[in-house]
PDB file of C-alpha atoms and ligand atoms in Angstrom:
ATOM      1  CA  MET A  29       6.075  13.046  16.855  1.00  0.00           C
ATOM      2  CA  MET A  30       4.238  10.406  14.811  1.00  0.00           C
ATOM      3  CA  PRO A  31       0.507  10.755  14.113  1.00  0.00           C
ATOM      4  CA  LYS A  32      -1.820   8.448  16.100  1.00  0.00           C
ATOM      5  CA  ASN A  33      -3.105   6.650  12.973  1.00  0.00           C
ATOM      6  CA  LEU A  34      -2.071   5.792   9.430  1.00  0.00           C
ATOM      7  CA  ILE A  35      -5.223   6.179   7.358  1.00  0.00           C
ATOM      8  CA  SER A  36      -3.673   7.986   4.381  1.00  0.00           C
ATOM      9  CA  ILE A  37      -0.008   7.923   3.380  1.00  0.00           C
ATOM     10  CA  ALA A  38      -0.225  11.730   3.661  1.00  0.00           C
ATOM     11  CA  ASP A  39      -0.792  11.369   7.420  1.00  0.00           C
ATOM     12  CA  LEU A  40       3.010  11.110   7.460  1.00  0.00           C
ATOM     13  CA  THR A  41       5.349  13.968   6.638  1.00  0.00           C
ATOM     14  CA  ARG A  42       8.298  13.522   4.325  1.00  0.00           C
ATOM     15  CA  GLU A  43      10.597  13.425   7.385  1.00  0.00           C
ATOM     16  CA  GLU A  44       8.470  10.763   9.111  1.00  0.00           C
ATOM     17  CA  ILE A  45       8.485   8.632   5.970  1.00  0.00           C
ATOM     18  CA  LEU A  46      12.282   8.842   5.713  1.00  0.00           C
ATOM     19  CA  GLN A  47      12.666   8.067   9.432  1.00  0.00           C
ATOM     20  CA  LEU A  48      10.334   5.062   9.043  1.00  0.00           C
ATOM     21  CA  LEU A  49      12.261   3.776   6.001  1.00  0.00           C
ATOM     22  CA  ASP A  50      15.551   4.068   7.904  1.00  0.00           C
ATOM     23  CA  LEU A  51      14.131   2.046  10.799  1.00  0.00           C
ATOM     24  CA  ALA A  52      12.688  -0.516   8.345  1.00  0.00           C
ATOM     25  CA  LEU A  53      16.129  -0.957   6.787  1.00  0.00           C
ATOM     26  CA  LYS A  54      17.706  -1.482  10.217  1.00  0.00           C
ATOM     27  CA  LEU A  55      15.058  -4.066  11.112  1.00  0.00           C
ATOM     28  CA  LYS A  56      15.606  -5.746   7.736  1.00  0.00           C
ATOM     29  CA  GLU A  57      19.339  -6.027   8.368  1.00  0.00           C
ATOM     30  CA  LYS A  58      18.836  -7.328  11.916  1.00  0.00           C
ATOM     31  CA  ARG A  59      16.157  -9.857  11.014  1.00  0.00           C
ATOM     32  CA  GLY A  60      16.970 -13.306  12.390  1.00  0.00           C
ATOM     33  CA  LYS A  61      20.174 -12.096  14.119  1.00  0.00           C
ATOM     34  CA  HIS A  62      20.755 -12.869  17.795  1.00  0.00           C
ATOM     35  CA  ASP A  63      20.548  -9.185  18.731  1.00  0.00           C
ATOM     36  CA  ALA A  64      17.196  -8.598  16.972  1.00  0.00           C
ATOM     37  CA  GLN A  65      14.994  -6.641  19.394  1.00  0.00           C
ATOM     38  CA  THR A  66      11.481  -7.465  20.603  1.00  0.00           C
ATOM     39  CA  PRO A  67      10.072  -4.033  21.509  1.00  0.00           C
ATOM     40  CA  LEU A  68       6.416  -5.137  21.304  1.00  0.00           C
ATOM     41  CA  GLU A  69       6.464  -7.750  24.068  1.00  0.00           C
ATOM     42  CA  SER A  70       2.985  -8.160  25.608  1.00  0.00           C
ATOM     43  CA  LYS A  71       1.460  -6.000  22.864  1.00  0.00           C
ATOM     44  CA  SER A  72      -1.424  -7.212  20.698  1.00  0.00           C
ATOM     45  CA  LEU A  73      -2.566  -6.108  17.248  1.00  0.00           C
ATOM     46  CA  ALA A  74      -6.156  -6.713  16.101  1.00  0.00           C
ATOM     47  CA  MET A  75      -6.343  -7.226  12.339  1.00  0.00           C
ATOM     48  CA  ILE A  76      -9.843  -6.758  10.888  1.00  0.00           C
ATOM     49  CA  PHE A  77     -10.312  -8.029   7.343  1.00  0.00           C
ATOM     50  CA  GLU A  78     -13.442  -7.413   5.248  1.00  0.00           C
ATOM     51  CA  LYS A  79     -11.549  -8.601   2.140  1.00  0.00           C
ATOM     52  CA  SER A  80      -9.050 -11.312   1.184  1.00  0.00           C
ATOM     53  CA  SER A  81      -5.333 -10.891   1.775  1.00  0.00           C
ATOM     54  CA  THR A  82      -2.094 -12.848   1.501  1.00  0.00           C
ATOM     55  CA  ARG A  83       0.735 -10.319   1.895  1.00  0.00           C
ATOM     56  CA  THR A  84      -0.881  -7.864   4.300  1.00  0.00           C
ATOM     57  CA  ARG A  85      -2.188 -10.492   6.671  1.00  0.00           C
ATOM     58  CA  VAL A  86       0.953 -12.626   6.729  1.00  0.00           C
ATOM     59  CA  SER A  87       3.415  -9.728   6.925  1.00  0.00           C
ATOM     60  CA  PHE A  88       1.605  -8.030   9.832  1.00  0.00           C
ATOM     61  CA  GLU A  89       1.243 -11.332  11.685  1.00  0.00           C
ATOM     62  CA  VAL A  90       4.904 -12.280  11.222  1.00  0.00           C
ATOM     63  CA  ALA A  91       5.950  -8.725  12.104  1.00  0.00           C
ATOM     64  CA  MET A  92       4.124  -8.901  15.433  1.00  0.00           C
ATOM     65  CA  THR A  93       5.573 -12.350  16.229  1.00  0.00           C
ATOM     66  CA  GLU A  94       9.142 -11.282  15.427  1.00  0.00           C
ATOM     67  CA  LEU A  95       8.775  -8.103  17.505  1.00  0.00           C
ATOM     68  CA  GLY A  96       7.649 -10.131  20.515  1.00  0.00           C
ATOM     69  CA  GLY A  97       3.924  -9.366  20.308  1.00  0.00           C
ATOM     70  CA  HIS A  98       0.801 -11.117  19.114  1.00  0.00           C
ATOM     71  CA  ALA A  99      -1.569 -10.551  16.175  1.00  0.00           C
ATOM     72  CA  LEU A 100      -5.249 -11.550  16.057  1.00  0.00           C
ATOM     73  CA  TYR A 101      -6.779 -12.226  12.640  1.00  0.00           C
ATOM     74  CA  LEU A 102     -10.408 -11.091  12.764  1.00  0.00           C
ATOM     75  CA  ASN A 103     -12.556 -11.819   9.746  1.00  0.00           C
ATOM     76  CA  SER A 104     -15.222  -9.109   9.893  1.00  0.00           C
ATOM     77  CA  ASP A 105     -17.984 -11.662   9.163  1.00  0.00           C
ATOM     78  CA  ASP A 106     -17.010 -13.566  12.313  1.00  0.00           C
ATOM     79  CA  LEU A 107     -17.069 -10.446  14.480  1.00  0.00           C
ATOM     80  CA  GLN A 108     -20.297  -9.020  15.875  1.00  0.00           C
ATOM     81  CA  LEU A 109     -19.552  -6.245  13.345  1.00  0.00           C
ATOM     82  CA  GLY A 110     -20.949  -8.694  10.777  1.00  0.00           C
ATOM     83  CA  ARG A 111     -24.180  -8.844  12.843  1.00  0.00           C
ATOM     84  CA  SER A 112     -24.612  -5.063  12.952  1.00  0.00           C
ATOM     85  CA  GLU A 113     -22.601  -4.090  16.036  1.00  0.00           C
ATOM     86  CA  THR A 114     -21.457  -0.589  15.126  1.00  0.00           C
ATOM     87  CA  ILE A 115     -17.943   0.231  13.970  1.00  0.00           C
ATOM     88  CA  CYS A 116     -17.645   2.694  16.835  1.00  0.00           C
ATOM     89  CA  ASP A 117     -18.650   0.147  19.506  1.00  0.00           C
ATOM     90  CA  THR A 118     -16.181  -2.347  18.025  1.00  0.00           C
ATOM     91  CA  ALA A 119     -13.407   0.264  18.095  1.00  0.00           C
ATOM     92  CA  MET A 120     -14.090   1.288  21.698  1.00  0.00           C
ATOM     93  CA  VAL A 121     -14.159  -2.327  22.925  1.00  0.00           C
ATOM     94  CA  LEU A 122     -11.036  -3.382  21.005  1.00  0.00           C
ATOM     95  CA  SER A 123      -9.273  -0.348  22.523  1.00  0.00           C
ATOM     96  CA  ARG A 124      -9.709  -1.999  25.950  1.00  0.00           C
ATOM     97  CA  TYR A 125      -8.019  -5.245  24.829  1.00  0.00           C
ATOM     98  CA  VAL A 126      -5.334  -4.560  22.232  1.00  0.00           C
ATOM     99  CA  HIS A 127      -2.727  -1.901  21.490  1.00  0.00           C
ATOM    100  CA  ALA A 128      -3.431  -1.180  17.797  1.00  0.00           C
ATOM    101  CA  ILE A 129      -5.874  -2.109  15.027  1.00  0.00           C
ATOM    102  CA  THR A 130      -5.278  -2.719  11.332  1.00  0.00           C
ATOM    103  CA  ALA A 131      -8.319  -2.824   9.088  1.00  0.00           C
ATOM    104  CA  ARG A 132      -8.834  -3.823   5.447  1.00  0.00           C
ATOM    105  CA  VAL A 133     -12.211  -2.463   4.449  1.00  0.00           C
ATOM    106  CA  TYR A 134     -14.444  -1.753   1.482  1.00  0.00           C
ATOM    107  CA  SER A 135     -15.289   1.822   2.405  1.00  0.00           C
ATOM    108  CA  HIS A 136     -12.626   4.322   3.448  1.00  0.00           C
ATOM    109  CA  GLU A 137     -15.247   5.792   5.813  1.00  0.00           C
ATOM    110  CA  THR A 138     -15.113   2.561   7.861  1.00  0.00           C
ATOM    111  CA  VAL A 139     -11.418   2.898   8.670  1.00  0.00           C
ATOM    112  CA  ARG A 140     -11.871   6.616   9.392  1.00  0.00           C
ATOM    113  CA  GLU A 141     -14.709   5.814  11.793  1.00  0.00           C
ATOM    114  CA  LEU A 142     -12.591   3.126  13.500  1.00  0.00           C
ATOM    115  CA  ALA A 143      -9.831   5.682  13.983  1.00  0.00           C
ATOM    116  CA  LYS A 144     -12.243   8.304  15.301  1.00  0.00           C
ATOM    117  CA  CYS A 145     -13.652   5.973  17.971  1.00  0.00           C
ATOM    118  CA  SER A 146     -10.403   4.201  18.997  1.00  0.00           C
ATOM    119  CA  ASP A 147      -8.089   5.224  21.799  1.00  0.00           C
ATOM    120  CA  ILE A 148      -5.328   3.231  20.082  1.00  0.00           C
ATOM    121  CA  PRO A 149      -3.583   3.581  16.690  1.00  0.00           C
ATOM    122  CA  VAL A 150      -5.535   2.460  13.620  1.00  0.00           C
ATOM    123  CA  ILE A 151      -3.744   1.446  10.426  1.00  0.00           C
ATOM    124  CA  ASN A 152      -5.440   1.337   7.028  1.00  0.00           C
ATOM    125  CA  ALA A 153      -4.569  -2.075   5.565  1.00  0.00           C
ATOM    126  CA  LEU A 154      -6.335  -1.111   2.288  1.00  0.00           C
ATOM    127  CA  SER A 155      -9.595   0.682   1.614  1.00  0.00           C
ATOM    128  CA  ASP A 156     -11.297   1.700  -1.611  1.00  0.00           C
ATOM    129  CA  ALA A 157      -9.430   5.019  -1.392  1.00  0.00           C
ATOM    130  CA  GLU A 158      -5.867   4.159  -0.296  1.00  0.00           C
ATOM    131  CA  HIS A 159      -3.272   1.494   0.499  1.00  0.00           C
ATOM    132  CA  PRO A 160      -0.652   3.364   2.566  1.00  0.00           C
ATOM    133  CA  CYS A 161       1.233   0.287   3.894  1.00  0.00           C
ATOM    134  CA  GLN A 162       1.816  -0.820   0.311  1.00  0.00           C
ATOM    135  CA  LEU A 163       3.349   2.518  -0.567  1.00  0.00           C
ATOM    136  CA  LEU A 164       5.744   2.375   2.377  1.00  0.00           C
ATOM    137  CA  ALA A 165       7.049  -0.939   1.010  1.00  0.00           C
ATOM    138  CA  ASP A 166       7.219   0.499  -2.499  1.00  0.00           C
ATOM    139  CA  LEU A 167       9.248   3.472  -1.291  1.00  0.00           C
ATOM    140  CA  LEU A 168      11.696   1.178   0.513  1.00  0.00           C
ATOM    141  CA  THR A 169      12.013  -0.856  -2.696  1.00  0.00           C
ATOM    142  CA  ILE A 170      12.547   2.196  -4.900  1.00  0.00           C
ATOM    143  CA  ARG A 171      15.142   3.673  -2.529  1.00  0.00           C
ATOM    144  CA  GLY A 172      16.884   0.290  -2.292  1.00  0.00           C
ATOM    145  CA  ARG A 173      17.170   0.020  -6.084  1.00  0.00           C
ATOM    146  CA  LYS A 174      17.668   3.670  -7.042  1.00  0.00           C
ATOM    147  CA  GLY A 175      19.359   5.187  -3.988  1.00  0.00           C
ATOM    148  CA  ASP A 176      17.152   8.276  -3.752  1.00  0.00           C
ATOM    149  CA  PHE A 177      13.723   9.591  -4.764  1.00  0.00           C
ATOM    150  CA  GLN A 178      14.592  13.051  -5.977  1.00  0.00           C
ATOM    151  CA  GLY A 179      14.288  13.419  -9.745  1.00  0.00           C
ATOM    152  CA  LEU A 180      12.937   9.920 -10.407  1.00  0.00           C
ATOM    153  CA  HIS A 181      10.179   9.519 -12.984  1.00  0.00           C
ATOM    154  CA  VAL A 182       7.475   7.006 -12.029  1.00  0.00           C
ATOM    155  CA  ALA A 183       4.944   5.754 -14.600  1.00  0.00           C
ATOM    156  CA  TRP A 184       1.671   4.301 -13.326  1.00  0.00           C
ATOM    157  CA  ILE A 185      -0.063   2.317 -16.069  1.00  0.00           C
ATOM    158  CA  GLY A 186      -3.634   1.250 -15.295  1.00  0.00           C
ATOM    159  CA  ASP A 187      -6.518   2.020 -12.993  1.00  0.00           C
ATOM    160  CA  GLY A 188      -6.603   5.239 -10.960  1.00  0.00           C
ATOM    161  CA  ASN A 189      -7.382   3.107  -7.908  1.00  0.00           C
ATOM    162  CA  ASN A 190      -6.517   2.930  -4.184  1.00  0.00           C
ATOM    163  CA  VAL A 191      -2.842   2.058  -4.790  1.00  0.00           C
ATOM    164  CA  CYS A 192      -2.595   4.815  -7.403  1.00  0.00           C
ATOM    165  CA  ASN A 193      -4.066   7.390  -4.972  1.00  0.00           C
ATOM    166  CA  SER A 194      -1.480   6.504  -2.326  1.00  0.00           C
ATOM    167  CA  LEU A 195       1.271   6.613  -4.975  1.00  0.00           C
ATOM    168  CA  ILE A 196       0.174  10.114  -6.013  1.00  0.00           C
ATOM    169  CA  LEU A 197       0.558  11.378  -2.437  1.00  0.00           C
ATOM    170  CA  ALA A 198       3.748   9.395  -1.769  1.00  0.00           C
ATOM    171  CA  SER A 199       5.371  10.765  -4.945  1.00  0.00           C
ATOM    172  CA  ALA A 200       4.497  14.304  -3.929  1.00  0.00           C
ATOM    173  CA  LEU A 201       5.930  13.754  -0.441  1.00  0.00           C
ATOM    174  CA  THR A 202       9.201  12.265  -1.699  1.00  0.00           C
ATOM    175  CA  GLY A 203       9.803  14.493  -4.749  1.00  0.00           C
ATOM    176  CA  MET A 204       9.248  11.937  -7.516  1.00  0.00           C
ATOM    177  CA  ARG A 205       7.616  12.952 -10.825  1.00  0.00           C
ATOM    178  CA  LEU A 206       4.575  10.818 -11.606  1.00  0.00           C
ATOM    179  CA  SER A 207       2.905  10.152 -14.960  1.00  0.00           C
ATOM    180  CA  ILE A 208      -0.375   8.247 -14.864  1.00  0.00           C
ATOM    181  CA  ALA A 209      -1.763   6.507 -17.951  1.00  0.00           C
ATOM    182  CA  CYS A 210      -5.332   5.284 -17.534  1.00  0.00           C
ATOM    183  CA  PRO A 211      -8.336   4.838 -19.823  1.00  0.00           C
ATOM    184  CA  ALA A 212     -10.851   7.696 -19.864  1.00  0.00           C
ATOM    185  CA  GLY A 213     -13.205   7.302 -16.907  1.00  0.00           C
ATOM    186  CA  TYR A 214     -10.601   5.585 -14.701  1.00  0.00           C
ATOM    187  CA  GLU A 215      -8.741   8.685 -13.513  1.00  0.00           C
ATOM    188  CA  PRO A 216      -7.629   8.861  -9.872  1.00  0.00           C
ATOM    189  CA  ASP A 217      -9.540  10.781  -7.203  1.00  0.00           C
ATOM    190  CA  PRO A 218      -9.520  14.542  -8.059  1.00  0.00           C
ATOM    191  CA  ALA A 219      -9.280  15.509  -4.351  1.00  0.00           C
ATOM    192  CA  THR A 220      -6.143  13.359  -4.044  1.00  0.00           C
ATOM    193  CA  MET A 221      -4.665  15.035  -7.142  1.00  0.00           C
ATOM    194  CA  LYS A 222      -5.397  18.441  -5.612  1.00  0.00           C
ATOM    195  CA  HIS A 223      -3.862  17.412  -2.282  1.00  0.00           C
ATOM    196  CA  ALA A 224      -0.715  16.154  -4.079  1.00  0.00           C
ATOM    197  CA  ARG A 225      -0.346  19.434  -5.953  1.00  0.00           C
ATOM    198  CA  GLU A 226      -0.705  21.355  -2.674  1.00  0.00           C
ATOM    199  CA  LEU A 227       2.158  19.213  -1.343  1.00  0.00           C
ATOM    200  CA  GLY A 228       4.228  20.337  -4.329  1.00  0.00           C
ATOM    201  CA  GLY A 229       3.689  17.168  -6.359  1.00  0.00           C
ATOM    202  CA  ASN A 230       4.445  16.923 -10.089  1.00  0.00           C
ATOM    203  CA  VAL A 231       1.689  14.618 -11.416  1.00  0.00           C
ATOM    204  CA  MET A 232       0.231  14.360 -14.914  1.00  0.00           C
ATOM    205  CA  ILE A 233      -2.536  12.177 -16.335  1.00  0.00           C
ATOM    206  CA  THR A 234      -2.654  10.890 -19.913  1.00  0.00           C
ATOM    207  CA  HIS A 235      -4.682   8.274 -21.769  1.00  0.00           C
ATOM    208  CA  ASN A 236      -1.567   7.211 -23.716  1.00  0.00           C
ATOM    209  CA  PRO A 237       0.612   4.563 -21.962  1.00  0.00           C
ATOM    210  CA  ALA A 238       3.662   5.259 -24.179  1.00  0.00           C
ATOM    211  CA  GLU A 239       3.564   8.950 -23.201  1.00  0.00           C
ATOM    212  CA  ALA A 240       3.566   8.097 -19.476  1.00  0.00           C
ATOM    213  CA  ALA A 241       6.293   5.482 -19.968  1.00  0.00           C
ATOM    214  CA  ALA A 242       8.712   7.801 -21.810  1.00  0.00           C
ATOM    215  CA  GLY A 243      11.981   7.920 -19.856  1.00  0.00           C
ATOM    216  CA  ALA A 244      10.506   6.218 -16.788  1.00  0.00           C
ATOM    217  CA  ASP A 245      12.778   4.999 -13.980  1.00  0.00           C
ATOM    218  CA  VAL A 246       9.960   3.069 -12.300  1.00  0.00           C
ATOM    219  CA  PHE A 247       6.944   1.302 -13.823  1.00  0.00           C
ATOM    220  CA  TYR A 248       4.036   0.503 -11.553  1.00  0.00           C
ATOM    221  CA  THR A 249       0.814  -1.332 -12.343  1.00  0.00           C
ATOM    222  CA  ASP A 250      -1.990  -3.097 -10.487  1.00  0.00           C
ATOM    223  CA  VAL A 251      -5.018  -5.228 -11.336  1.00  0.00           C
ATOM    224  CA  TRP A 252      -7.717  -3.839 -13.614  1.00  0.00           C
ATOM    225  CA  VAL A 253     -10.440  -5.289 -11.366  1.00  0.00           C
ATOM    226  CA  SER A 254      -9.886  -4.442  -7.705  1.00  0.00           C
ATOM    227  CA  MET A 255     -11.666  -6.152  -4.823  1.00  0.00           C
ATOM    228  CA  GLY A 256     -15.172  -4.702  -4.857  1.00  0.00           C
ATOM    229  CA  ASP A 257     -15.170  -4.011  -8.630  1.00  0.00           C
ATOM    230  CA  GLU A 258     -15.989  -7.582  -9.663  1.00  0.00           C
ATOM    231  CA  THR A 259     -19.425  -6.744 -11.139  1.00  0.00           C
ATOM    232  CA  GLU A 260     -17.673  -4.461 -13.679  1.00  0.00           C
ATOM    233  CA  GLU A 261     -15.158  -7.107 -14.734  1.00  0.00           C
ATOM    234  CA  GLN A 262     -16.184  -7.577 -18.388  1.00  0.00           C
ATOM    235  CA  LYS A 263     -16.455  -3.839 -19.064  1.00  0.00           C
ATOM    236  CA  ARG A 264     -13.130  -3.171 -17.360  1.00  0.00           C
ATOM    237  CA  LEU A 265     -11.297  -5.848 -19.370  1.00  0.00           C
ATOM    238  CA  ARG A 266     -12.546  -4.143 -22.553  1.00  0.00           C
ATOM    239  CA  ASP A 267     -11.775  -0.608 -21.338  1.00  0.00           C
ATOM    240  CA  PHE A 268      -8.207  -1.456 -20.237  1.00  0.00           C
ATOM    241  CA  ASP A 269      -7.264  -3.043 -23.554  1.00  0.00           C
ATOM    242  CA  GLY A 270      -3.921  -1.427 -24.574  1.00  0.00           C
ATOM    243  CA  PHE A 271      -2.841  -0.641 -21.021  1.00  0.00           C
ATOM    244  CA  GLN A 272      -0.755  -3.762 -20.449  1.00  0.00           C
ATOM    245  CA  VAL A 273       2.786  -3.463 -19.094  1.00  0.00           C
ATOM    246  CA  ASN A 274       4.786  -5.549 -21.568  1.00  0.00           C
ATOM    247  CA  ASP A 275       8.203  -5.539 -23.261  1.00  0.00           C
ATOM    248  CA  ASN A 276       6.956  -3.155 -25.955  1.00  0.00           C
ATOM    249  CA  LEU A 277       5.939  -0.544 -23.413  1.00  0.00           C
ATOM    250  CA  LEU A 278       9.165  -1.016 -21.446  1.00  0.00           C
ATOM    251  CA  ASN A 279      11.100  -0.010 -24.583  1.00  0.00           C
ATOM    252  CA  ASN A 280       9.966   3.588 -23.903  1.00  0.00           C
ATOM    253  CA  ALA A 281      11.533   3.640 -20.420  1.00  0.00           C
ATOM    254  CA  LYS A 282      15.112   4.019 -19.203  1.00  0.00           C
ATOM    255  CA  PRO A 283      17.187   0.859 -19.819  1.00  0.00           C
ATOM    256  CA  ASP A 284      17.659   0.376 -16.053  1.00  0.00           C
ATOM    257  CA  CYS A 285      13.990   0.920 -15.138  1.00  0.00           C
ATOM    258  CA  ILE A 286      12.402  -1.225 -12.463  1.00  0.00           C
ATOM    259  CA  VAL A 287       8.937  -2.773 -12.555  1.00  0.00           C
ATOM    260  CA  LEU A 288       6.640  -2.773  -9.527  1.00  0.00           C
ATOM    261  CA  HIS A 289       3.331  -4.548  -8.927  1.00  0.00           C
ATOM    262  CA  CYS A 290       1.675  -4.665  -5.500  1.00  0.00           C
ATOM    263  CA  LEU A 291       0.400  -8.201  -6.257  1.00  0.00           C
ATOM    264  CA  PRO A 292      -1.727 -10.243  -6.673  1.00  0.00           C
ATOM    265  CA  ALA A 293      -1.164 -10.016 -10.471  1.00  0.00           C
ATOM    266  CA  HIS A 294      -3.164 -11.242 -13.421  1.00  0.00           C
ATOM    267  CA  ARG A 295      -0.611 -12.340 -15.990  1.00  0.00           C
ATOM    268  CA  GLY A 296      -1.767 -11.600 -19.523  1.00  0.00           C
ATOM    269  CA  GLN A 297      -4.023  -8.758 -18.326  1.00  0.00           C
ATOM    270  CA  GLU A 298      -2.293  -5.746 -16.737  1.00  0.00           C
ATOM    271  CA  ILE A 299       1.192  -7.289 -17.089  1.00  0.00           C
ATOM    272  CA  THR A 300       2.846 -10.092 -19.027  1.00  0.00           C
ATOM    273  CA  GLY A 301       4.428 -13.003 -17.151  1.00  0.00           C
ATOM    274  CA  GLU A 302       7.778 -12.142 -18.801  1.00  0.00           C
ATOM    275  CA  VAL A 303       7.792  -8.624 -17.365  1.00  0.00           C
ATOM    276  CA  LEU A 304       6.344  -9.585 -13.962  1.00  0.00           C
ATOM    277  CA  TYR A 305       9.358 -11.765 -13.198  1.00  0.00           C
ATOM    278  CA  GLY A 306      11.762 -10.429 -15.861  1.00  0.00           C
ATOM    279  CA  THR A 307      15.122  -8.693 -15.438  1.00  0.00           C
ATOM    280  CA  HIS A 308      13.533  -5.334 -14.486  1.00  0.00           C
ATOM    281  CA  SER A 309      11.208  -6.804 -11.878  1.00  0.00           C
ATOM    282  CA  ALA A 310      11.382  -5.772  -8.219  1.00  0.00           C
ATOM    283  CA  VAL A 311       8.047  -7.291  -7.230  1.00  0.00           C
ATOM    284  CA  LEU A 312       9.334  -9.902  -4.787  1.00  0.00           C
ATOM    285  CA  ASP A 313      11.499  -7.342  -2.949  1.00  0.00           C
ATOM    286  CA  GLN A 314       8.408  -5.170  -2.862  1.00  0.00           C
ATOM    287  CA  ALA A 315       6.355  -7.960  -1.270  1.00  0.00           C
ATOM    288  CA  GLU A 316       9.132  -8.752   1.228  1.00  0.00           C
ATOM    289  CA  ASN A 317       9.487  -5.099   2.149  1.00  0.00           C
ATOM    290  CA  ARG A 318       5.889  -5.080   3.420  1.00  0.00           C
ATOM    291  CA  LEU A 319       7.239  -6.976   6.436  1.00  0.00           C
ATOM    292  CA  HIS A 320      10.065  -4.554   7.176  1.00  0.00           C
ATOM    293  CA  VAL A 321       8.120  -1.301   6.766  1.00  0.00           C
ATOM    294  CA  GLN A 322       5.160  -2.572   8.770  1.00  0.00           C
ATOM    295  CA  LYS A 323       7.507  -3.604  11.567  1.00  0.00           C
ATOM    296  CA  ALA A 324       8.862  -0.051  11.589  1.00  0.00           C
ATOM    297  CA  LEU A 325       5.346   1.371  11.433  1.00  0.00           C
ATOM    298  CA  ILE A 326       3.970  -0.634  14.353  1.00  0.00           C
ATOM    299  CA  VAL A 327       7.058   0.016  16.462  1.00  0.00           C
ATOM    300  CA  MET A 328       6.706   3.757  15.808  1.00  0.00           C
ATOM    301  CA  LEU A 329       2.938   3.840  16.397  1.00  0.00           C
ATOM    302  CA  MET A 330       2.687   1.313  19.241  1.00  0.00           C
ATOM    303  CA  ALA A 331       5.818   2.072  21.241  1.00  0.00           C
ATOM    304  CA  GLU A 332       4.011   4.545  23.487  1.00  0.00           C
ATOM    305  CA  GLN A 333       0.801   2.504  23.887  1.00  0.00           C
TER     306      GLN A 333
HETATM  307  N1  LIG B 417      -0.467  -6.148  -1.994  1.00  0.00           N
HETATM  308  C1  LIG B 417      -1.330  -6.603  -1.056  1.00  0.00           C
HETATM  309  O1  LIG B 417      -1.874  -5.843  -0.239  1.00  0.00           O
HETATM  310  O2  LIG B 417      -1.521  -7.952  -1.103  1.00  0.00           O
HETATM  311  P1  LIG B 417      -2.638  -8.763  -0.306  1.00  0.00           P
HETATM  312  O3  LIG B 417      -3.974  -8.397  -0.914  1.00  0.00           O
HETATM  313  O4  LIG B 417      -2.282 -10.187  -0.561  1.00  0.00           O
HETATM  314  O5  LIG B 417      -2.588  -8.391   1.137  1.00  0.00           O
HETATM  315  N1  LIG B 418      -6.166  -2.429  -6.105  1.00  0.00           N
HETATM  316  C1  LIG B 418      -6.151  -3.763  -5.530  1.00  0.00           C
HETATM  317  C2  LIG B 418      -4.970  -3.909  -4.648  1.00  0.00           C
HETATM  318  C3  LIG B 418      -4.829  -5.278  -4.015  1.00  0.00           C
HETATM  319  C4  LIG B 418      -3.641  -5.358  -3.091  1.00  0.00           C
HETATM  320  C5  LIG B 418      -7.453  -4.011  -4.791  1.00  0.00           C
HETATM  321  O1  LIG B 418      -7.936  -3.101  -4.109  1.00  0.00           O
HETATM  322  O2  LIG B 418      -7.995  -5.109  -4.905  1.00  0.00           O
END
């Protein structure tokens, strides 16, 4: 039995994640074939965006179209939400029109409030605390390249941000060992670390990128300045000096390591252009897999709506 919402990646159990990845793989294989199914006919998905997006917006919209349904892009400034209608009123009204809501928001509280007031599933399409849809795509990518999760060593190099928080929980749920290298002051959320350890996670934090990278099967990095952090840009660029994923750092990892980046990337900052699209890179598969996992997710959450 799936949960009603996906607000945190830890709303899913290990078994639900594996079931979702299996369905995503089936949908990936069937894509474009004559027997591809359209289980979401007459279903609509409202997509609220407080922030910019390329991958999330396009992959959800294409997913709904290919599954026979319809997606509505709703820029929060254009909604009455932008003129002080409450989140709860918006959620209750949308629940009378559509069959699920995705929301990309600044504050994690906003997506939690949407979920609390909605009768329909709510999916976190990125908040300041988590990015669960991204992690589903990352897990599909890792399993596709490495076959299994058990025993893999993942190195996160960079900010202890929303993507990192979801990775911490996803690693714990799938049995991957995670080493996080971040500058002092940019550690991930302590409550998320505690939750991961309660789930049996093996997570360590260091301020030394080479230590985190040692023997890694998977490298993962993300921007140093996330959406909402723009006022801190100059300080962050100084503080993250030395935390770039480049060929030198990759020399510490396993020879067959893969490199992930959720994108968008800033070449020359958190990652070099050579590594971003080099021989170890899986970033385009990762971006593509957003489509397949989100199809599986909306089928699983919306099927009974
Ligand atoms: N990775 C990701 O969520 O990309 P967008 O910001 O383009 O949606
Ligand atoms: N950490 C980044 C991820 C973008 C997909 C941000 O929140 O801006």
